[in-house]
PDB file of C-alpha atoms and ligand atoms in Angstrom:
ATOM      1  CA  MET P   1      77.514  -7.280  -1.819  1.00 94.00           C
ATOM      2  CA  LYS P   2      76.270  -5.104   1.002  1.00 96.00           C
ATOM      3  CA  ASN P   3      76.207  -6.067   4.639  1.00 97.00           C
ATOM      4  CA  VAL P   4      72.601  -6.178   5.732  1.00 97.00           C
ATOM      5  CA  LEU P   5      70.319  -6.278   8.726  1.00 96.00           C
ATOM      6  CA  PHE P   6      66.875  -7.714   8.073  1.00 94.00           C
ATOM      7  CA  ILE P   7      63.856  -6.553   9.975  1.00 92.00           C
ATOM      8  CA  ALA P   8      60.793  -8.716   9.469  1.00 91.00           C
ATOM      9  CA  PRO P   9      57.834  -9.842  11.525  1.00 90.00           C
ATOM     10  CA  PRO P  10      57.627 -13.451  12.709  1.00 84.00           C
ATOM     11  CA  ALA P  11      56.883 -15.629   9.645  1.00 80.00           C
ATOM     12  CA  GLY P  12      57.903 -12.633   7.506  1.00 86.00           C
ATOM     13  CA  GLY P  13      60.228 -14.698   5.304  1.00 83.00           C
ATOM     14  CA  LYS P  14      63.681 -13.489   6.289  1.00 87.00           C
ATOM     15  CA  GLY P  15      64.831 -17.031   7.056  1.00 84.00           C
ATOM     16  CA  THR P  16      64.141 -18.196   3.512  1.00 82.00           C
ATOM     17  CA  ILE P  17      65.778 -15.141   1.967  1.00 92.00           C
ATOM     18  CA  SER P  18      68.829 -15.482   4.185  1.00 93.00           C
ATOM     19  CA  GLU P  19      69.275 -19.127   3.196  1.00 90.00           C
ATOM     20  CA  LYS P  20      69.227 -18.188  -0.486  1.00 94.00           C
ATOM     21  CA  LEU P  21      71.708 -15.345   0.012  1.00 96.00           C
ATOM     22  CA  VAL P  22      74.069 -17.667   1.839  1.00 96.00           C
ATOM     23  CA  ALA P  23      73.849 -20.250  -0.937  1.00 96.00           C
ATOM     24  CA  GLU P  24      74.055 -17.843  -3.855  1.00 96.00           C
ATOM     25  CA  PHE P  25      76.383 -15.086  -2.674  1.00 96.00           C
ATOM     26  CA  GLY P  26      78.384 -16.607   0.158  1.00 95.00           C
ATOM     27  CA  TYR P  27      76.827 -14.488   2.862  1.00 96.00           C
ATOM     28  CA  GLU P  28      77.501 -15.318   6.481  1.00 95.00           C
ATOM     29  CA  HIS P  29      74.171 -15.495   8.303  1.00 94.00           C
ATOM     30  CA  ILE P  30      74.658 -14.261  11.857  1.00 94.00           C
ATOM     31  CA  SER P  31      71.646 -14.827  14.072  1.00 89.00           C
ATOM     32  CA  THR P  32      71.587 -14.164  17.777  1.00 85.00           C
ATOM     33  CA  GLY P  33      69.929 -17.521  18.335  1.00 83.00           C
ATOM     34  CA  ASP P  34      72.779 -19.326  16.564  1.00 85.00           C
ATOM     35  CA  LEU P  35      75.417 -17.270  18.394  1.00 87.00           C
ATOM     36  CA  LEU P  36      73.947 -18.437  21.682  1.00 86.00           C
ATOM     37  CA  ARG P  37      73.604 -22.061  20.549  1.00 85.00           C
ATOM     38  CA  GLU P  38      77.095 -22.300  19.088  1.00 85.00           C
ATOM     39  CA  ILE P  39      79.083 -20.831  21.947  1.00 86.00           C
ATOM     40  CA  ASP P  40      82.559 -22.225  22.539  1.00 85.00           C
ATOM     41  CA  LYS P  41      82.442 -23.243  26.196  1.00 87.00           C
ATOM     42  CA  THR P  42      86.229 -23.452  26.404  1.00 88.00           C
ATOM     43  CA  THR P  43      86.599 -19.665  26.183  1.00 88.00           C
ATOM     44  CA  PRO P  44      85.901 -17.339  29.145  1.00 89.00           C
ATOM     45  CA  LEU P  45      83.164 -15.589  27.171  1.00 89.00           C
ATOM     46  CA  GLY P  46      81.547 -18.851  26.088  1.00 90.00           C
ATOM     47  CA  LYS P  47      81.653 -20.144  29.621  1.00 91.00           C
ATOM     48  CA  GLU P  48      80.069 -17.001  31.012  1.00 90.00           C
ATOM     49  CA  VAL P  49      77.229 -17.168  28.491  1.00 89.00           C
ATOM     50  CA  ASP P  50      76.765 -20.896  29.070  1.00 89.00           C
ATOM     51  CA  ASP P  51      76.582 -20.404  32.841  1.00 90.00           C
ATOM     52  CA  ARG P  52      73.992 -17.674  32.482  1.00 90.00           C
ATOM     53  CA  LEU P  53      71.896 -19.762  30.093  1.00 87.00           C
ATOM     54  CA  LYS P  54      72.025 -22.734  32.468  1.00 89.00           C
ATOM     55  CA  MET P  55      70.863 -20.544  35.330  1.00 89.00           C
ATOM     56  CA  GLY P  56      68.108 -19.101  33.195  1.00 86.00           C
ATOM     57  CA  LYS P  57      69.608 -15.625  33.433  1.00 84.00           C
ATOM     58  CA  LEU P  58      69.234 -12.935  30.839  1.00 82.00           C
ATOM     59  CA  ILE P  59      71.968 -12.553  28.230  1.00 83.00           C
ATOM     60  CA  ASP P  60      72.472  -8.808  28.342  1.00 84.00           C
ATOM     61  CA  ASP P  61      73.382  -6.504  25.472  1.00 85.00           C
ATOM     62  CA  ASP P  62      77.089  -6.457  26.316  1.00 87.00           C
ATOM     63  CA  LEU P  63      77.365 -10.233  26.107  1.00 89.00           C
ATOM     64  CA  VAL P  64      75.449 -10.381  22.831  1.00 89.00           C
ATOM     65  CA  LEU P  65      77.740  -7.718  21.411  1.00 91.00           C
ATOM     66  CA  LYS P  66      80.831  -9.621  22.552  1.00 91.00           C
ATOM     67  CA  LEU P  67      79.562 -12.781  20.855  1.00 91.00           C
ATOM     68  CA  LEU P  68      78.823 -10.781  17.746  1.00 92.00           C
ATOM     69  CA  LYS P  69      82.304  -9.311  17.767  1.00 93.00           C
ATOM     70  CA  GLU P  70      83.897 -12.769  18.008  1.00 91.00           C
ATOM     71  CA  LYS P  71      81.824 -13.930  15.058  1.00 92.00           C
ATOM     72  CA  LEU P  72      82.622 -10.855  12.972  1.00 93.00           C
ATOM     73  CA  GLU P  73      86.330 -11.444  13.552  1.00 92.00           C
ATOM     74  CA  THR P  74      86.064 -14.763  11.687  1.00 92.00           C
ATOM     75  CA  LEU P  75      84.452 -13.390   8.512  1.00 92.00           C
ATOM     76  CA  GLU P  76      87.558 -12.683   6.433  1.00 89.00           C
ATOM     77  CA  GLY P  77      85.780 -10.221   4.173  1.00 87.00           C
ATOM     78  CA  LYS P  78      82.594 -12.192   3.601  1.00 93.00           C
ATOM     79  CA  PRO P  79      79.410 -10.120   3.463  1.00 96.00           C
ATOM     80  CA  PHE P  80      77.126 -10.699   6.423  1.00 96.00           C
ATOM     81  CA  ILE P  81      73.454 -10.822   7.301  1.00 96.00           C
ATOM     82  CA  LEU P  82      72.474  -9.765  10.800  1.00 94.00           C
ATOM     83  CA  ASP P  83      69.383 -11.470  12.150  1.00 89.00           C
ATOM     84  CA  GLY P  84      67.931 -10.717  15.559  1.00 83.00           C
ATOM     85  CA  CYS P  85      70.657  -8.307  16.590  1.00 82.00           C
ATOM     86  CA  PRO P  86      70.508  -5.368  17.113  1.00 86.00           C
ATOM     87  CA  ARG P  87      67.048  -5.785  18.533  1.00 80.00           C
ATOM     88  CA  ASN P  88      66.758  -2.585  20.500  1.00 84.00           C
ATOM     89  CA  LEU P  89      67.998   0.949  20.182  1.00 87.00           C
ATOM     90  CA  ALA P  90      70.812   0.536  22.685  1.00 88.00           C
ATOM     91  CA  GLN P  91      72.152  -2.481  20.781  1.00 89.00           C
ATOM     92  CA  ALA P  92      71.865  -0.607  17.490  1.00 91.00           C
ATOM     93  CA  GLN P  93      74.015   2.226  18.832  1.00 91.00           C
ATOM     94  CA  LYS P  94      76.542  -0.199  20.299  1.00 92.00           C
ATOM     95  CA  CYS P  95      76.652  -2.131  17.014  1.00 92.00           C
ATOM     96  CA  ASP P  96      77.549   1.100  15.240  1.00 92.00           C
ATOM     97  CA  GLU P  97      80.456   1.643  17.606  1.00 93.00           C
ATOM     98  CA  LEU P  98      81.556  -1.963  17.233  1.00 94.00           C
ATOM     99  CA  PHE P  99      81.526  -1.794  13.438  1.00 94.00           C
ATOM    100  CA  ALA P 100      83.471   1.461  13.459  1.00 94.00           C
ATOM    101  CA  GLU P 101      86.035  -0.033  15.823  1.00 94.00           C
ATOM    102  CA  MET P 102      86.411  -3.096  13.583  1.00 94.00           C
ATOM    103  CA  GLY P 103      86.467  -1.172  10.305  1.00 93.00           C
ATOM    104  CA  LEU P 104      83.231  -2.823   9.186  1.00 94.00           C
ATOM    105  CA  SER P 105      79.989  -1.253   8.121  1.00 92.00           C
ATOM    106  CA  LEU P 106      76.352  -2.133   8.157  1.00 94.00           C
ATOM    107  CA  ASP P 107      75.421  -0.921   4.673  1.00 96.00           C
ATOM    108  CA  VAL P 108      71.694  -1.377   4.537  1.00 97.00           C
ATOM    109  CA  VAL P 109      68.752  -2.250   6.756  1.00 96.00           C
ATOM    110  CA  ILE P 110      65.929  -3.948   4.894  1.00 96.00           C
ATOM    111  CA  GLU P 111      62.498  -4.186   6.402  1.00 95.00           C
ATOM    112  CA  LEU P 112      60.214  -6.776   4.853  1.00 93.00           C
ATOM    113  CA  LYS P 113      56.763  -5.274   5.029  1.00 93.00           C
ATOM    114  CA  VAL P 114      54.268  -8.083   5.273  1.00 91.00           C
ATOM    115  CA  PRO P 115      50.682  -7.432   6.348  1.00 91.00           C
ATOM    116  CA  TYR P 116      49.636  -8.886   9.661  1.00 91.00           C
ATOM    117  CA  ASP P 117      47.009 -11.162   8.124  1.00 87.00           C
ATOM    118  CA  VAL P 118      49.550 -12.726   5.798  1.00 85.00           C
ATOM    119  CA  VAL P 119      52.116 -13.561   8.456  1.00 87.00           C
ATOM    120  CA  LEU P 120      49.367 -14.713  10.753  1.00 86.00           C
ATOM    121  CA  ASN P 121      48.071 -17.126   8.147  1.00 80.00           C
ATOM    122  CA  ARG P 122      51.551 -18.385   7.371  1.00 78.00           C
ATOM    123  CA  ALA P 123      52.217 -18.943  11.033  1.00 79.00           C
ATOM    124  CA  ILE P 124      48.957 -20.560  11.888  1.00 81.00           C
ATOM    125  CA  GLY P 125      47.857 -21.565   8.407  1.00 80.00           C
ATOM    126  CA  ARG P 126      45.622 -24.287   9.627  1.00 76.00           C
ATOM    127  CA  ILE P 127      42.699 -25.259   7.451  1.00 84.00           C
ATOM    128  CA  THR P 128      40.233 -27.971   8.291  1.00 85.00           C
ATOM    129  CA  CYS P 129      37.538 -29.991   6.652  1.00 91.00           C
ATOM    130  CA  PRO P 130      34.155 -29.333   8.274  1.00 90.00           C
ATOM    131  CA  LYS P 131      32.861 -32.722   7.093  1.00 93.00           C
ATOM    132  CA  CYS P 132      35.543 -35.352   7.801  1.00 92.00           C
ATOM    133  CA  LYS P 133      37.666 -33.193  10.156  1.00 86.00           C
ATOM    134  CA  SER P 134      40.916 -33.668   8.167  1.00 86.00           C
ATOM    135  CA  ILE P 135      43.513 -31.021   8.993  1.00 79.00           C
ATOM    136  CA  TYR P 136      45.792 -29.246   6.509  1.00 84.00           C
ATOM    137  CA  ASN P 137      48.138 -26.278   6.575  1.00 80.00           C
ATOM    138  CA  THR P 138      48.343 -23.700   3.821  1.00 79.00           C
ATOM    139  CA  VAL P 139      52.131 -23.672   4.185  1.00 76.00           C
ATOM    140  CA  THR P 140      53.322 -27.004   5.499  1.00 71.00           C
ATOM    141  CA  LYS P 141      50.637 -29.478   4.470  1.00 80.00           C
ATOM    142  CA  LYS P 142      48.751 -28.241   1.458  1.00 89.00           C
ATOM    143  CA  PRO P 143      45.785 -30.173   0.118  1.00 93.00           C
ATOM    144  CA  ARG P 144      46.291 -31.432  -3.463  1.00 94.00           C
ATOM    145  CA  ASN P 145      43.687 -28.964  -4.727  1.00 93.00           C
ATOM    146  CA  LEU P 146      43.582 -25.541  -3.164  1.00 88.00           C
ATOM    147  CA  GLY P 147      40.799 -25.310  -0.615  1.00 90.00           C
ATOM    148  CA  ILE P 148      39.445 -28.812  -1.268  1.00 95.00           C
ATOM    149  CA  CYS P 149      39.666 -31.752   1.131  1.00 95.00           C
ATOM    150  CA  ASP P 150      41.818 -34.628  -0.231  1.00 96.00           C
ATOM    151  CA  SER P 151      39.740 -37.202   1.593  1.00 95.00           C
ATOM    152  CA  CYS P 152      36.156 -36.176   0.906  1.00 96.00           C
ATOM    153  CA  GLY P 153      36.139 -33.232  -1.529  1.00 95.00           C
ATOM    154  CA  GLU P 154      34.478 -30.796   0.869  1.00 95.00           C
ATOM    155  CA  ASN P 155      35.508 -27.091   0.848  1.00 95.00           C
ATOM    156  CA  LEU P 156      38.098 -26.508   3.545  1.00 92.00           C
ATOM    157  CA  ILE P 157      37.679 -23.784   6.108  1.00 89.00           C
ATOM    158  CA  HIS P 158      40.205 -21.716   7.980  1.00 79.00           C
ATOM    159  CA  ARG P 159      39.272 -21.211  11.560  1.00 67.00           C
ATOM    160  CA  SER P 160      40.981 -19.042  14.079  1.00 58.00           C
ATOM    161  CA  ASP P 161      42.167 -20.824  17.163  1.00 54.00           C
ATOM    162  CA  ASP P 162      44.070 -19.884  20.253  1.00 51.00           C
ATOM    163  CA  ASN P 163      47.402 -19.875  18.393  1.00 74.00           C
ATOM    164  CA  GLU P 164      46.359 -16.552  17.009  1.00 83.00           C
ATOM    165  CA  GLU P 165      46.590 -14.997  20.441  1.00 85.00           C
ATOM    166  CA  THR P 166      50.119 -16.317  20.872  1.00 83.00           C
ATOM    167  CA  PHE P 167      51.073 -15.033  17.464  1.00 87.00           C
ATOM    168  CA  ARG P 168      49.543 -11.625  18.166  1.00 91.00           C
ATOM    169  CA  THR P 169      51.692 -11.324  21.276  1.00 90.00           C
ATOM    170  CA  ARG P 170      54.873 -12.130  19.323  1.00 87.00           C
ATOM    171  CA  TYR P 171      53.858  -9.773  16.566  1.00 92.00           C
ATOM    172  CA  ASP P 172      53.079  -6.900  18.927  1.00 93.00           C
ATOM    173  CA  ALA P 173      56.425  -7.383  20.638  1.00 90.00           C
ATOM    174  CA  PHE P 174      58.105  -7.238  17.227  1.00 90.00           C
ATOM    175  CA  VAL P 175      56.387  -3.949  16.335  1.00 91.00           C
ATOM    176  CA  GLU P 176      57.204  -2.415  19.676  1.00 90.00           C
ATOM    177  CA  VAL P 177      60.935  -3.134  19.546  1.00 87.00           C
ATOM    178  CA  THR P 178      61.333  -2.619  15.811  1.00 87.00           C
ATOM    179  CA  GLU P 179      59.911   0.832  15.274  1.00 87.00           C
ATOM    180  CA  PRO P 180      62.648   2.694  17.171  1.00 91.00           C
ATOM    181  CA  ILE P 181      65.325   0.650  15.368  1.00 93.00           C
ATOM    182  CA  ALA P 182      63.797   1.370  11.954  1.00 93.00           C
ATOM    183  CA  ASP P 183      63.684   5.090  12.816  1.00 94.00           C
ATOM    184  CA  PHE P 184      67.296   4.999  13.929  1.00 94.00           C
ATOM    185  CA  TYR P 185      68.424   3.599  10.569  1.00 96.00           C
ATOM    186  CA  LYS P 186      66.087   5.897   8.628  1.00 96.00           C
ATOM    187  CA  ASP P 187      67.923   8.813  10.243  1.00 95.00           C
ATOM    188  CA  ARG P 188      71.192   7.239   9.189  1.00 93.00           C
ATOM    189  CA  GLY P 189      69.899   7.005   5.617  1.00 96.00           C
ATOM    190  CA  ILE P 190      70.456   3.271   5.192  1.00 96.00           C
ATOM    191  CA  TYR P 191      66.893   2.017   5.648  1.00 97.00           C
ATOM    192  CA  GLU P 192      64.940   0.386   2.806  1.00 96.00           C
ATOM    193  CA  ALA P 193      61.489  -1.146   2.919  1.00 95.00           C
ATOM    194  CA  ILE P 194      60.493  -3.980   0.623  1.00 94.00           C
ATOM    195  CA  ASP P 195      56.932  -5.039  -0.009  1.00 91.00           C
ATOM    196  CA  GLY P 196      56.945  -8.550   1.400  1.00 84.00           C
ATOM    197  CA  LEU P 197      54.158  -9.690  -0.886  1.00 81.00           C
ATOM    198  CA  HIS P 198      56.068  -9.260  -4.139  1.00 78.00           C
ATOM    199  CA  ASP P 199      59.160 -11.033  -5.410  1.00 81.00           C
ATOM    200  CA  VAL P 200      61.022 -10.351  -2.218  1.00 89.00           C
ATOM    201  CA  TYR P 201      64.197 -12.232  -3.075  1.00 93.00           C
ATOM    202  CA  GLU P 202      64.816 -10.498  -6.405  1.00 93.00           C
ATOM    203  CA  GLU P 203      64.160  -7.102  -4.860  1.00 94.00           C
ATOM    204  CA  THR P 204      66.444  -7.859  -1.957  1.00 95.00           C
ATOM    205  CA  VAL P 205      69.249  -8.894  -4.288  1.00 96.00           C
ATOM    206  CA  SER P 206      68.911  -5.705  -6.296  1.00 95.00           C
ATOM    207  CA  VAL P 207      69.090  -3.592  -3.116  1.00 95.00           C
ATOM    208  CA  LEU P 208      72.157  -5.521  -1.927  1.00 96.00           C
ATOM    209  CA  ARG P 209      73.922  -5.021  -5.260  1.00 93.00           C
ATOM    210  CA  LYS P 210      73.295  -1.273  -5.535  1.00 76.00           C
TER     211      LYS P 210
HETATM  212 ZN1  LIG T   1      37.082 -33.945   4.279  1.00 52.99          ZN
END
C-alpha cells in the first residue's frame, strides 16, 4: 500500500477514513496532534517540546520534523498516513528531504474535495424544533425520522448560529495553507483529488493500491 498524505477541510472525513485504513491495512496514522501529545519527556527532544508547550510557545517546523522523524524510525516497513504535517510549503519541502534521507517516500497526496456547505453542516449540523425547542444534530444526534421532531412531530429546522463564523475561520485558514501544498504535490505528479461526496473510502483504497 502507498504512503499517503491526506488533505481535507475540517469535518472533511479524513479521520474516519484513516481509522478504517489503520484497521484494514495496518497503516500507521501519524498526526501532528498525536505526535505532540505523545512526546517522550525523557528524551532531550521530548523535553524541549514539552517545555515549549508548557510555556505556550510555538512548536516550529524543525521540531515538528524531528518528531516526525522519530516516529518514522519506528515504522518497520508499515505504510503510513500523514495527517496535519506538512501543513505549509516549507514543511513540505523539508519532508521531502527527510524522506529522501531516510529512504522513504510519500507516494500519493489525496485531497478530499468536500463542498463548504457539506462540511459546515457536518460541523455544525444543529437542527431544532420550532415548536417544542428540542435540539438534534444531523450527525451526532439524529431524530428517528429525518427532519421530524421525535417529541412533537413538527418539521425540524436548521438555523445558522454563531458557530458558523468560527467554522468559516477554520475553513478559510485551511484553504489558505492548503493551496500552495496541493500545487507543490501537483508539480511533483503525486496529487489526486477525490470527490468527498461519493464512496470516499472505496476510492481511496483503489488509489492507494494502484
Ligand atoms: Zn418538537
